[in-house]
Amino acid sequence: SPLPFLSLIHSSYHENVGTSSISFFPSVNRFCAASNNRTGFLCDDSVTCIPASQVCDRVSNCRNGEDEQEKLCGDMPHSLPGYLVFRCSNPAYWVYADQRCNGMNDCGDCSDETGSLAACPPCGSQWWSCSPVLYEYCSCVPRMLCRDGVQHCLSWSDEYIC
């Protein structure tokens, strides 16, 4: 769990920020749960929680723009707090933490959806568990694709069982 490292992360930001308007202090916990209980980033107002993937996306989602500050976004993913980052099994790749276990193959090798690195729960109620034929999915396909006349699972279970 990345939570024990929060004070270390925020301490290093406090030392490096200087006179910037961004306020990363050890006592400020920027981790929050955004929509669908996904990992989020807490804005300066201590109320607004934005999804991790909206940090450093070139759109100011926090009122003061702290989610787009140079100190935070200047050397990604190294400049991001660790809890916002999920490292794929290929060390050259990373995705935002809220993209882990979202049903989509964001890493390109499914390491964000399957295996011990991701530690994802079984497919949710809106998903069908199978070996997908599409690169886009890893171990589940959206149930809305079931019985649509198109093979989405290697076993065709999405057309005959789902």
PDB file of C-alpha atoms in Angstrom, residues 37-106:
ATOM      1  CA  ASN A  37     -13.716   5.076  -4.927  1.00  0.00           C
ATOM      2  CA  ARG A  38     -10.747   5.610  -7.275  1.00  0.00           C
ATOM      3  CA  THR A  39      -7.452   7.167  -6.159  1.00  0.00           C
ATOM      4  CA  GLY A  40      -7.627  10.952  -6.208  1.00  0.00           C
ATOM      5  CA  PHE A  41      -5.723  14.185  -5.564  1.00  0.00           C
ATOM      6  CA  LEU A  42      -7.033  16.635  -2.959  1.00  0.00           C
ATOM      7  CA  CYS A  43      -7.062  20.280  -4.063  1.00  0.00           C
ATOM      8  CA  ASP A  44      -5.989  23.183  -1.818  1.00  0.00           C
ATOM      9  CA  ASP A  45      -9.617  23.819  -0.807  1.00  0.00           C
ATOM     10  CA  SER A  46      -9.495  20.459   1.069  1.00  0.00           C
ATOM     11  CA  VAL A  47     -12.885  19.576  -0.450  1.00  0.00           C
ATOM     12  CA  THR A  48     -12.358  18.994  -4.164  1.00  0.00           C
ATOM     13  CA  CYS A  49     -10.990  15.540  -4.972  1.00  0.00           C
ATOM     14  CA  ILE A  50     -10.031  15.009  -8.598  1.00  0.00           C
ATOM     15  CA  PRO A  51      -9.260  11.605 -10.162  1.00  0.00           C
ATOM     16  CA  ALA A  52      -5.538  10.828 -10.374  1.00  0.00           C
ATOM     17  CA  SER A  53      -5.690  10.848 -14.185  1.00  0.00           C
ATOM     18  CA  GLN A  54      -6.796  14.497 -14.149  1.00  0.00           C
ATOM     19  CA  VAL A  55      -3.547  15.602 -12.493  1.00  0.00           C
ATOM     20  CA  CYS A  56      -1.085  17.092 -15.003  1.00  0.00           C
ATOM     21  CA  ASP A  57      -3.532  16.753 -17.902  1.00  0.00           C
ATOM     22  CA  ARG A  58      -3.049  20.404 -18.974  1.00  0.00           C
ATOM     23  CA  VAL A  59      -6.487  21.327 -17.581  1.00  0.00           C
ATOM     24  CA  SER A  60      -6.706  23.086 -14.205  1.00  0.00           C
ATOM     25  CA  ASN A  61      -9.228  20.997 -12.310  1.00  0.00           C
ATOM     26  CA  CYS A  62      -8.414  22.567  -8.924  1.00  0.00           C
ATOM     27  CA  ARG A  63      -9.512  26.166  -8.377  1.00  0.00           C
ATOM     28  CA  ASN A  64      -5.938  27.390  -7.777  1.00  0.00           C
ATOM     29  CA  GLY A  65      -4.432  25.196 -10.498  1.00  0.00           C
ATOM     30  CA  GLU A  66      -2.317  23.201  -8.059  1.00  0.00           C
ATOM     31  CA  ASP A  67      -2.972  20.043 -10.099  1.00  0.00           C
ATOM     32  CA  GLU A  68      -0.989  21.552 -13.006  1.00  0.00           C
ATOM     33  CA  GLN A  69       1.981  23.135 -11.171  1.00  0.00           C
ATOM     34  CA  GLU A  70       5.467  22.673 -12.660  1.00  0.00           C
ATOM     35  CA  LYS A  71       6.800  21.076  -9.451  1.00  0.00           C
ATOM     36  CA  LEU A  72       4.116  18.410  -9.738  1.00  0.00           C
ATOM     37  CA  CYS A  73       4.131  17.905 -13.506  1.00  0.00           C
ATOM     38  CA  GLY A  74       7.690  18.800 -14.530  1.00  0.00           C
ATOM     39  CA  ASP A  75       9.251  15.321 -14.556  1.00  0.00           C
ATOM     40  CA  MET A  76       6.477  12.765 -14.750  1.00  0.00           C
ATOM     41  CA  PRO A  77       6.088  10.250 -13.295  1.00  0.00           C
ATOM     42  CA  HIS A  78       8.980  11.027 -10.910  1.00  0.00           C
ATOM     43  CA  SER A  79       7.561  14.406  -9.860  1.00  0.00           C
ATOM     44  CA  LEU A  80       4.151  12.902  -9.007  1.00  0.00           C
ATOM     45  CA  PRO A  81       3.347  11.597  -5.525  1.00  0.00           C
ATOM     46  CA  GLY A  82       3.741   7.816  -5.567  1.00  0.00           C
ATOM     47  CA  TYR A  83       0.095   7.107  -4.760  1.00  0.00           C
ATOM     48  CA  LEU A  84      -0.943   8.703  -8.099  1.00  0.00           C
ATOM     49  CA  VAL A  85       1.231   6.318 -10.139  1.00  0.00           C
ATOM     50  CA  PHE A  86       0.907   2.639 -11.055  1.00  0.00           C
ATOM     51  CA  ARG A  87       4.045   1.155 -12.597  1.00  0.00           C
ATOM     52  CA  CYS A  88       3.379  -1.427 -15.296  1.00  0.00           C
ATOM     53  CA  SER A  89       5.314  -4.704 -15.414  1.00  0.00           C
ATOM     54  CA  ASN A  90       7.439  -3.132 -18.154  1.00  0.00           C
ATOM     55  CA  PRO A  91       9.416  -0.555 -16.122  1.00  0.00           C
ATOM     56  CA  ALA A  92       9.400   1.868 -19.054  1.00  0.00           C
ATOM     57  CA  TYR A  93       5.623   2.332 -18.703  1.00  0.00           C
ATOM     58  CA  TRP A  94       3.303   3.731 -16.057  1.00  0.00           C
ATOM     59  CA  VAL A  95      -0.343   4.764 -15.784  1.00  0.00           C
ATOM     60  CA  TYR A  96      -2.280   6.831 -13.288  1.00  0.00           C
ATOM     61  CA  ALA A  97      -3.396   4.878 -10.219  1.00  0.00           C
ATOM     62  CA  ASP A  98      -7.082   5.311 -11.082  1.00  0.00           C
ATOM     63  CA  GLN A  99      -6.471   3.442 -14.348  1.00  0.00           C
ATOM     64  CA  ARG A 100      -5.502   0.273 -12.454  1.00  0.00           C
ATOM     65  CA  CYS A 101      -8.343  -2.265 -12.344  1.00  0.00           C
ATOM     66  CA  ASN A 102     -10.620  -0.182 -14.583  1.00  0.00           C
ATOM     67  CA  GLY A 103     -11.186  -3.018 -17.057  1.00  0.00           C
ATOM     68  CA  MET A 104      -9.068  -1.444 -19.787  1.00  0.00           C
ATOM     69  CA  ASN A 105      -5.590  -2.488 -20.934  1.00  0.00           C
ATOM     70  CA  ASP A 106      -3.891   0.833 -20.127  1.00  0.00           C
TER      71      ASP A 106
END
